[in-house]
Amino acid sequence: MKIIHTGDWHIGKIVHQVHMTEDQRYILNEFIKVIEEEKPHVIVITGDLYDRSVPPVEAVELLDQVFSRILIDLKVPIIAIAGNHDSPDRVGFASRILMNKGLYIEGRLKKNIQKVSLHDETGPVNFYLVPYADPVIVRNLFEDENIHTHDDAMKVIVTSIKENMNKKERNVLVAHGFVIGGETSDSERPLSIGGTDYICLEHFEEFNYTALGHLHGPQKVGSDSIRYSGSLMKYSFSEVRQNKSITIVNIDDEGNVEVNIRKLTPIRDMRIIRGSLEELLKPEVYKNTNVQDYLQVDLTDDGELIEPMSKIRTVYPNVLKLTRNSFNKNLEAVEQFSAEHRSKRDMFELFQEFYTGITRKEFDEDKAKVIAQVLKEVQKGERGE
């Protein structure tokens, strides 16, 4: 059976006050092209369809258009679960009616885990749908006071599944959570505080494939049969080195898994560029790049700049973040000095220390003369001279 595994669409996402819906529309159209080429038996979406529990109207309309295209035009069934960003009730609305159209969607976790069985030419493949749920919900659902963490919850859920699972058939777990060993990025909302969100790999050993959502970087965890597809797009600058993709999974008649990756190219990438303001505005620097990309610009200039954002946007209109590297990178080192440490130094020494700590450059004689004169005038003023 050929499965396309995807997830973490986050439709309706806003990044640095910029609505990403049109970018998402483009990448989802690219995704549909892959479906047309690959001709899978099923699409599996592992949560976070939306970015908010109450998504904007345009986000709902976009998801409806994509699902309609896949289900009605391409006649490919969809299996989907809710993630931690989704509203379980909204995602699961009319789910029983939609099954007749080939949409198997589970919004709220149930004690009797939903099993969806699809058939290929060699027999059934069983998909077990485990939408995101806080440990307290799982504790109440299974009436087990020993459930305190996400790992506790997943252990109980998987144990419940195994009670009726036919190990002679091919079995796939569809879940949303943070499995130990996965690499995170800044755009993922923490599931809990203090490390209670981690889930152990061992729970998934008896499944032929485990399709995971939550982490935005495409990656395997432990083995090829336990994978995050990652998000379709970059949603933070911590993801700039990630190659966004969808995961093509083939499960043969014996349950062996073969994985292939199809990369996706967005209409606008997310990148970080560095240099002085003057340098970055030179045509030879940007002529072979997409100046429409979403950018974080790290300026290396010393001294004051007048309206740098306005100037940089004359060339790069989609700058989302501007930093002054020379002033920020060593701020922590300067802040390490305690009040007592500072009190033992005169104003000149403190300024010299501050300057070298921030810029990592020598406080030369010319600068020393200027500051000494400024401090002298300040002290005169304080004495009323």
Tab-separated table of N, CA and C in Angstrom, residues 10 16 19 29 35 38 70 92 99 123 135 138 180 188 196 215 221 237 241 256 273 291 301 303 314 333 341 374 381:
chain	number	residue	atom	x	y	z
A	10	HIS	N	-1.000	23.825	9.586
A	10	HIS	CA	-1.150	25.113	10.282
A	10	HIS	C	-1.806	26.168	9.394
A	16	HIS	N	5.164	36.710	12.205
A	16	HIS	CA	5.619	38.106	12.307
A	16	HIS	C	4.586	39.055	11.683
A	19	HIS	N	0.088	37.209	7.280
A	19	HIS	CA	-0.800	36.068	7.044
A	19	HIS	C	-0.189	35.183	5.955
A	29	ASN	N	-1.396	23.405	-3.398
A	29	ASN	CA	-1.575	23.068	-4.811
A	29	ASN	C	-0.409	22.226	-5.317
A	35	ILE	N	0.224	14.293	-5.383
A	35	ILE	CA	-0.787	13.234	-5.268
A	35	ILE	C	-1.155	12.710	-6.656
A	38	GLU	N	1.865	10.556	-7.799
A	38	GLU	CA	2.168	9.358	-7.014
A	38	GLU	C	1.018	8.345	-6.982
A	70	ILE	N	-9.028	16.469	-3.309
A	70	ILE	CA	-8.447	15.143	-3.092
A	70	ILE	C	-9.526	14.062	-3.086
A	92	GLY	N	-13.521	17.332	14.271
A	92	GLY	CA	-14.298	16.100	14.189
A	92	GLY	C	-15.744	16.279	13.776
A	99	MET	N	-17.343	9.958	6.408
A	99	MET	CA	-16.733	8.657	6.114
A	99	MET	C	-17.217	8.104	4.777
A	123	GLY	N	-4.458	-7.243	0.701
A	123	GLY	CA	-5.214	-7.372	1.933
A	123	GLY	C	-5.375	-6.068	2.680
A	135	PRO	N	-2.667	14.610	28.982
A	135	PRO	CA	-2.678	13.442	29.870
A	135	PRO	C	-3.879	13.387	30.803
A	138	VAL	N	-6.738	11.749	29.037
A	138	VAL	CA	-6.527	10.303	28.905
A	138	VAL	C	-6.735	9.621	30.257
A	180	ILE	N	10.756	11.033	21.990
A	180	ILE	CA	12.151	11.233	22.395
A	180	ILE	C	13.074	10.992	21.210
A	188	GLU	N	7.008	25.272	17.089
A	188	GLU	CA	6.155	24.263	17.704
A	188	GLU	C	5.740	24.704	19.103
A	196	THR	N	7.438	16.638	30.655
A	196	THR	CA	6.389	15.615	30.711
A	196	THR	C	5.752	15.371	29.348
A	215	LEU	N	6.319	17.781	15.330
A	215	LEU	CA	7.609	18.391	15.021
A	215	LEU	C	7.635	18.802	13.554
A	221	VAL	N	12.686	8.826	13.599
A	221	VAL	CA	13.039	8.775	15.012
A	221	VAL	C	13.318	7.315	15.357
A	237	PHE	N	12.405	31.139	11.721
A	237	PHE	CA	13.756	31.210	11.169
A	237	PHE	C	14.666	30.121	11.722
A	241	ARG	N	17.209	25.833	7.620
A	241	ARG	CA	18.035	24.767	7.048
A	241	ARG	C	17.235	23.505	6.718
A	256	ASN	N	6.851	-4.883	5.296
A	256	ASN	CA	8.106	-4.133	5.216
A	256	ASN	C	7.842	-2.731	4.662
A	273	ILE	N	19.815	36.452	5.989
A	273	ILE	CA	20.954	37.042	5.289
A	273	ILE	C	21.705	37.955	6.252
A	291	VAL	N	14.300	37.978	-4.127
A	291	VAL	CA	14.182	39.076	-3.162
A	291	VAL	C	12.797	39.106	-2.515
A	301	ASP	N	26.625	46.334	10.748
A	301	ASP	CA	27.164	47.693	10.829
A	301	ASP	C	27.472	48.098	12.266
A	303	GLY	N	27.819	51.469	14.789
A	303	GLY	CA	27.287	52.814	14.828
A	303	GLY	C	25.822	52.901	14.461
A	314	THR	N	13.404	48.422	0.433
A	314	THR	CA	13.362	48.884	-0.957
A	314	THR	C	13.845	47.798	-1.906
A	333	ALA	N	27.219	38.759	27.688
A	333	ALA	CA	28.504	38.845	28.380
A	333	ALA	C	28.575	40.093	29.248
A	341	HIS	N	30.216	44.378	41.161
A	341	HIS	CA	31.381	44.389	40.283
A	341	HIS	C	31.511	45.749	39.608
A	374	VAL	N	33.874	63.672	27.271
A	374	VAL	CA	32.431	63.659	27.534
A	374	VAL	C	32.162	63.460	29.018
A	381	GLY	N	28.983	69.200	35.020
A	381	GLY	CA	27.573	69.531	35.120
A	381	GLY	C	26.966	69.048	36.418
